[in-house]
XYZ file of C-alpha atoms in Angstrom:
245
model
C 288.022 -11.597 209.813
C 284.527 -11.793 211.326
C 284.357 -15.199 212.844
C 286.551 -17.359 214.976
C 286.004 -20.676 216.022
C 286.829 -22.015 219.613
C 287.186 -25.730 220.081
C 289.849 -26.394 223.178
C 289.923 -24.810 226.511
C 293.278 -23.151 225.712
C 291.350 -21.114 223.170
C 288.993 -20.246 225.598
C 291.242 -19.018 228.007
C 293.014 -17.261 225.313
C 289.608 -15.143 224.759
C 289.525 -14.146 228.359
C 293.043 -12.737 228.063
C 292.721 -11.037 224.879
C 289.690 -9.351 226.289
C 290.974 -8.678 229.762
C 294.596 -8.040 228.863
C 294.595 -6.102 225.559
C 290.866 -4.592 225.525
C 289.791 -6.399 222.787
C 286.083 -6.329 222.731
C 285.348 -8.457 219.522
C 282.585 -5.945 218.541
C 281.045 -7.032 215.020
C 282.702 -10.468 215.422
C 281.157 -13.717 216.192
C 282.789 -16.579 218.147
C 281.785 -19.855 217.801
C 282.092 -22.653 220.008
C 282.710 -25.982 218.203
C 283.121 -28.497 221.153
C 281.874 -29.211 224.461
C 284.844 -27.928 226.892
C 285.366 -28.916 230.303
C 287.555 -26.451 232.549
C 290.335 -28.181 234.168
C 291.292 -27.331 238.018
C 289.200 -27.363 241.078
C 285.819 -26.606 240.611
C 285.465 -25.629 244.292
C 288.263 -22.982 243.983
C 288.995 -20.266 241.175
C 289.587 -22.125 238.030
C 288.679 -19.445 235.762
C 289.213 -15.657 234.893
C 286.124 -14.186 233.907
C 285.847 -12.976 230.338
C 285.848 -9.289 230.846
C 286.602 -7.239 233.982
C 285.272 -3.474 233.882
C 283.564 -0.958 231.662
C 287.010 -0.374 229.815
C 287.542 -4.205 229.379
C 284.264 -6.103 228.323
C 283.046 -8.533 225.562
C 280.990 -6.809 222.820
C 280.742 -9.429 220.103
C 278.725 -12.615 219.446
C 279.378 -15.499 221.578
C 277.620 -18.435 219.575
C 277.843 -21.571 221.604
C 276.566 -23.848 218.946
C 274.789 -25.874 221.504
C 277.471 -27.146 223.313
C 278.372 -27.200 226.933
C 281.279 -25.096 229.074
C 281.236 -27.295 232.434
C 283.670 -27.286 235.283
C 283.406 -23.542 235.950
C 284.858 -22.687 239.399
C 285.128 -19.106 241.296
C 285.415 -19.017 244.662
C 286.234 -15.362 246.017
C 284.361 -12.346 246.871
C 285.766 -10.326 243.785
C 282.931 -8.653 241.921
C 281.823 -9.413 238.386
C 281.990 -13.534 238.641
C 280.728 -15.842 235.764
C 281.935 -17.477 232.587
C 281.681 -13.489 231.429
C 282.482 -10.698 234.133
C 281.417 -7.817 231.930
C 279.711 -7.331 228.707
C 278.217 -5.016 226.596
C 276.172 -5.098 223.016
C 276.787 -8.353 223.300
C 274.855 -11.644 221.666
C 275.360 -14.871 223.704
C 273.209 -17.605 222.513
C 272.716 -21.383 222.005
C 274.964 -22.182 225.186
C 275.026 -24.100 228.366
C 277.102 -23.393 231.380
C 277.590 -25.822 234.367
C 279.625 -25.468 237.599
C 279.802 -23.494 241.032
C 280.395 -19.725 241.580
C 281.024 -18.353 244.829
C 281.686 -14.041 244.740
C 280.560 -10.839 245.846
C 278.401 -8.315 243.695
C 277.605 -8.756 240.089
C 277.658 -12.813 240.679
C 276.199 -15.261 237.987
C 276.410 -18.458 236.239
C 277.078 -16.674 232.758
C 277.375 -13.322 232.616
C 278.349 -10.830 235.906
C 277.155 -7.291 234.360
C 275.598 -7.046 231.041
C 275.514 -3.469 229.786
C 273.238 -2.011 227.392
C 272.045 -3.446 224.006
C 272.912 -7.099 225.327
C 270.720 -10.142 224.288
C 270.606 -13.767 225.629
C 268.774 -16.623 223.734
C 268.675 -20.154 224.354
C 271.262 -19.794 227.178
C 270.894 -22.353 230.096
C 272.726 -21.851 233.455
C 273.571 -25.098 235.393
C 275.389 -23.589 237.761
C 274.951 -23.316 241.519
C 275.733 -19.755 242.591
C 275.966 -17.611 246.001
C 276.877 -13.990 246.167
C 276.176 -10.745 248.153
C 273.962 -8.325 245.835
C 273.135 -8.615 242.432
C 273.208 -12.239 241.947
C 271.638 -14.377 239.355
C 271.337 -17.567 237.607
C 272.150 -16.144 234.063
C 272.847 -12.479 235.158
C 273.775 -10.782 238.214
C 273.155 -7.240 236.861
C 271.579 -5.980 233.606
C 271.675 -2.487 232.748
C 269.851 -1.268 230.033
C 270.043 2.154 228.416
C 267.440 4.397 226.325
C 267.076 2.512 222.748
C 269.505 -0.266 223.883
C 267.390 -2.990 225.359
C 268.487 -6.291 226.857
C 266.402 -9.030 226.331
C 266.113 -12.899 227.367
C 264.488 -15.130 225.077
C 264.372 -19.211 225.786
C 266.692 -19.156 228.488
C 266.741 -21.495 231.426
C 268.049 -21.589 235.048
C 268.507 -24.817 236.372
C 270.900 -24.070 239.705
C 270.150 -23.099 243.171
C 270.990 -18.919 243.257
C 271.470 -17.267 246.619
C 272.331 -13.650 247.785
C 273.337 -12.585 251.326
C 272.232 -9.060 250.786
C 270.013 -7.610 247.777
C 268.673 -8.439 244.786
C 268.713 -12.392 243.785
C 266.743 -13.763 240.519
C 266.788 -17.144 238.730
C 267.489 -15.316 235.305
C 268.839 -11.933 236.394
C 269.356 -10.572 240.146
C 269.105 -6.689 239.310
C 267.835 -4.567 236.228
C 269.081 -1.032 236.796
C 269.651 2.067 234.498
C 271.727 4.300 236.239
C 272.264 6.934 233.395
C 268.903 8.070 233.586
C 268.167 8.081 237.747
C 264.780 9.976 238.320
C 263.516 10.226 234.701
C 260.557 8.709 232.886
C 260.764 5.426 231.444
C 263.704 5.280 228.956
C 265.159 1.963 229.455
C 263.651 -1.563 228.824
C 264.104 -5.404 229.563
C 262.204 -8.151 228.111
C 261.906 -11.859 229.084
C 260.166 -14.493 226.573
C 259.686 -18.013 227.280
C 262.248 -18.118 230.176
C 261.912 -20.665 232.792
C 263.454 -20.698 236.628
C 263.958 -24.452 238.019
C 266.311 -23.460 240.817
C 265.668 -22.579 244.130
C 266.344 -18.932 245.010
C 267.155 -17.286 248.367
C 267.762 -13.828 249.506
C 266.877 -11.259 251.663
C 265.703 -8.213 249.768
C 264.327 -8.312 246.320
C 264.088 -12.089 245.764
C 262.143 -13.473 242.620
C 261.879 -16.604 240.318
C 262.628 -15.031 237.204
C 264.155 -11.264 238.229
C 265.024 -9.944 241.674
C 264.720 -6.369 241.036
C 263.686 -4.240 238.096
C 264.581 -0.530 238.336
C 263.715 1.113 241.715
C 261.370 3.640 242.933
C 263.335 6.719 241.389
C 264.900 4.475 238.481
C 262.084 3.667 235.799
C 262.707 0.556 233.725
C 260.157 -1.100 231.625
C 259.858 -4.801 232.144
C 258.053 -7.125 229.973
C 257.627 -10.800 230.702
C 255.968 -13.425 228.063
C 255.350 -16.827 229.052
C 258.151 -17.224 231.762
C 257.371 -19.617 234.579
C 259.262 -20.284 238.074
C 259.224 -23.907 239.055
C 261.561 -23.340 241.998
C 261.189 -22.394 245.610
C 261.470 -18.992 246.451
C 262.306 -17.830 249.730
C 262.979 -14.047 250.633
C 264.401 -12.553 254.055
C 262.588 -10.081 256.381
C 263.321 -7.092 254.185
C 260.622 -8.318 251.878
C 259.783 -7.907 248.120
C 259.673 -11.451 247.024
C 257.887 -13.014 244.110
C 257.684 -16.058 241.984
C 258.433 -14.282 239.055
């Protein structure tokens, strides 16, 4: 079977349990959200276990929100990989809105904490208030493209306020980095098309409306921005590197 539907909170939590506990990546499989889902529990506490927790327990399928909203997301601890999804690779996330409040450490976001090579996002909206330490974003905390495995964002919107106490914070993605090609020429790509940030973004170093940090001085990532807009207030710290996009 190459498609499964999720219609209830229990089924959504079951997806997280299969990925995290049994190592099922769902590669080649589409998960279709059939209804709006409200997560129960205190939004100001931990009421959710992110889908995917590491490079060995990650989601790699298609998650089609079907135009629906998952609301009430609540995460409140300094653990890494915080969001509706904690860790994905080679995944497709589309037509989905998420709302709530997320507080975490590194790799903290509204939708995906860590997006590995070959992941794409289309028509995704975050209405999540997000705060974390390093690599913090409205949609994605950290994106890691690799050679011939681009990461792309199309028609994505962040409407929540996002803040980081340290480095790399952005409305769509906090940091784009390709650790496997450190020091090489341009081999990895990330693209942003028709993306909008409406939230206020606050950080210390590498702060941006769409992306906080794309590559480093010795880690080359080719970033492409087409028809992207920032409508939020961007406030960087004394460490510098602050931009509207």
